[in-house]
């Protein structure tokens, strides 16, 4: 019974070490050292090269190494076996830290002070006196990650709303849903946070039209997927002042090419898809448990619905 770690560039040795510690009976191979393809029963994958998983004739389970599984469905030949994803307190906490950090940065007008420092300017007129309960923050996506983020934002006192595909009820949060709920949600949102799963329905969702629904001068934080944002729509919204600033952790092409115009945009903050990092020290237990479950014929933890895409 062999697990293949197929996650180019994702420090497979670290994962292998944790498996040796936590699930010592499991044989672990790290792609491209597959060994006998017929011996591989489970694959722990992050952005696996297309076609590689279909070379494993006895594969029983694919485990996404992250919260999202869209990177797997990008492979048209993905084997028809169950897929799971990571739901982990560290991963969730990391995303919420990122959201809080950047919402507070915008709430406190920090990009203005950073620009002033570069120019050696002392000018506190940019200090807008706004209390957190006067700041309307909106989070798109109310799954495990979004829910944690809205609750922590609300605990800081922000006026928080959320938008999701299906109806949600979260105490203290104004919950909007579905296509009809999108416009009213955007119209009340000064700081927009995207934590949506990437599906056919959410691709390009932040475009010229939707960004135009935000109040003039709004802010955007995208910690979901680059494909949620239409790049030209974003740069136009920044140019017109419709958006004041954007913080992007994810991009259509990663790593972001060195000549991409976002790098030098004065009102875009870039982070290298590190809003939250899967921590093998906790996730290996979840992976080992799902391997036990599939072998025992028990329901899996955090299964992905192929039709919904998450
Ligand atoms: C994830 C990610 O899906 O890191 O976990 O993007």
Tab-separated table of N, CA and C and ligand atoms in Angstrom, residues 46-47 64-71 85-86 91 95 145 223-225 249-250 254 273-278, ligand 1:
chain	number	residue	atom	x	y	z
A	46	UNK	N	-0.547	18.268	-5.211
A	46	UNK	CA	-0.727	19.707	-5.378
A	46	UNK	C	-0.240	20.047	-6.784
A	47	UNK	N	-1.155	20.550	-7.597
A	47	UNK	CA	-0.870	20.890	-8.987
A	47	UNK	C	-0.076	19.771	-9.682
A	64	UNK	N	-6.155	16.177	-2.058
A	64	UNK	CA	-5.566	17.479	-2.362
A	64	UNK	C	-4.724	17.920	-1.171
A	65	UNK	N	-3.566	18.490	-1.464
A	65	UNK	CA	-2.684	18.945	-0.386
A	65	UNK	C	-3.151	20.280	0.205
A	66	UNK	N	-4.165	20.891	-0.406
A	66	UNK	CA	-4.617	22.194	0.079
A	66	UNK	C	-6.122	22.206	0.310
A	67	UNK	N	-6.618	23.418	0.603
A	67	UNK	CA	-8.046	23.589	0.829
A	67	UNK	C	-8.815	23.479	-0.492
A	68	UNK	N	-8.190	23.896	-1.578
A	68	UNK	CA	-8.848	23.865	-2.883
A	68	UNK	C	-8.532	22.570	-3.619
A	69	UNK	N	-9.439	22.187	-4.520
A	69	UNK	CA	-9.198	20.985	-5.338
A	69	UNK	C	-9.229	21.342	-6.818
A	70	UNK	N	-9.418	22.615	-7.137
A	70	UNK	CA	-9.510	23.048	-8.541
A	70	UNK	C	-8.255	22.680	-9.329
A	71	UNK	N	-7.101	22.681	-8.643
A	71	UNK	CA	-5.848	22.357	-9.336
A	71	UNK	C	-5.872	20.915	-9.846
A	85	UNK	N	-10.063	17.047	0.349
A	85	UNK	CA	-9.280	18.276	0.462
A	85	UNK	C	-8.926	18.479	1.932
A	86	UNK	N	-8.080	19.467	2.177
A	86	UNK	CA	-7.646	19.708	3.552
A	86	UNK	C	-8.575	20.706	4.240
A	91	UNK	N	-4.529	25.862	8.742
A	91	UNK	CA	-4.765	26.450	7.415
A	91	UNK	C	-5.833	27.549	7.520
A	95	UNK	N	-5.368	31.788	6.942
A	95	UNK	CA	-6.163	32.638	6.037
A	95	UNK	C	-6.776	33.792	6.823
A	145	UNK	N	-13.277	28.482	5.641
A	145	UNK	CA	-12.339	29.613	5.712
A	145	UNK	C	-13.090	30.936	5.871
A	223	UNK	N	-7.490	36.274	-1.715
A	223	UNK	CA	-6.681	35.159	-1.213
A	223	UNK	C	-7.286	33.844	-1.690
A	224	UNK	N	-8.010	33.891	-2.814
A	224	UNK	CA	-8.690	32.675	-3.292
A	224	UNK	C	-7.937	32.096	-4.490
A	225	UNK	N	-8.285	32.556	-5.701
A	225	UNK	CA	-7.590	32.115	-6.907
A	225	UNK	C	-7.471	33.300	-7.868
A	249	UNK	N	-2.881	37.685	-3.394
A	249	UNK	CA	-2.002	36.576	-2.987
A	249	UNK	C	-1.955	35.508	-4.075
A	250	UNK	N	-2.864	35.611	-5.041
A	250	UNK	CA	-3.026	34.557	-6.042
A	250	UNK	C	-3.141	35.184	-7.426
A	254	UNK	N	1.205	31.461	-11.806
A	254	UNK	CA	2.089	31.470	-10.633
A	254	UNK	C	3.286	30.583	-10.904
A	273	UNK	N	1.342	33.802	-2.870
A	273	UNK	CA	0.446	32.675	-2.558
A	273	UNK	C	0.858	32.022	-1.224
A	274	UNK	N	1.001	32.872	-0.231
A	274	UNK	CA	1.373	32.343	1.087
A	274	UNK	C	0.406	32.817	2.170
A	275	UNK	N	-0.826	33.163	1.744
A	275	UNK	CA	-1.805	33.600	2.750
A	275	UNK	C	-1.914	32.536	3.837
A	276	UNK	N	-1.883	31.286	3.416
A	276	UNK	CA	-1.854	30.197	4.388
A	276	UNK	C	-1.148	29.013	3.745
A	277	UNK	N	-0.377	28.321	4.537
A	277	UNK	CA	0.411	27.211	4.016
A	277	UNK	C	-0.033	25.935	4.733
A	278	UNK	N	-0.267	24.887	3.960
A	278	UNK	CA	-0.627	23.609	4.582
A	278	UNK	C	0.536	23.131	5.444
B	1	LIG	C1	-5.106	25.985	-0.944
B	1	LIG	C2	-4.165	27.047	-1.315
B	1	LIG	O1	-6.049	25.677	-1.685
B	1	LIG	O2	-3.103	27.147	-0.676
B	1	LIG	O3	-4.928	25.430	0.152
B	1	LIG	O4	-4.423	27.802	-2.248
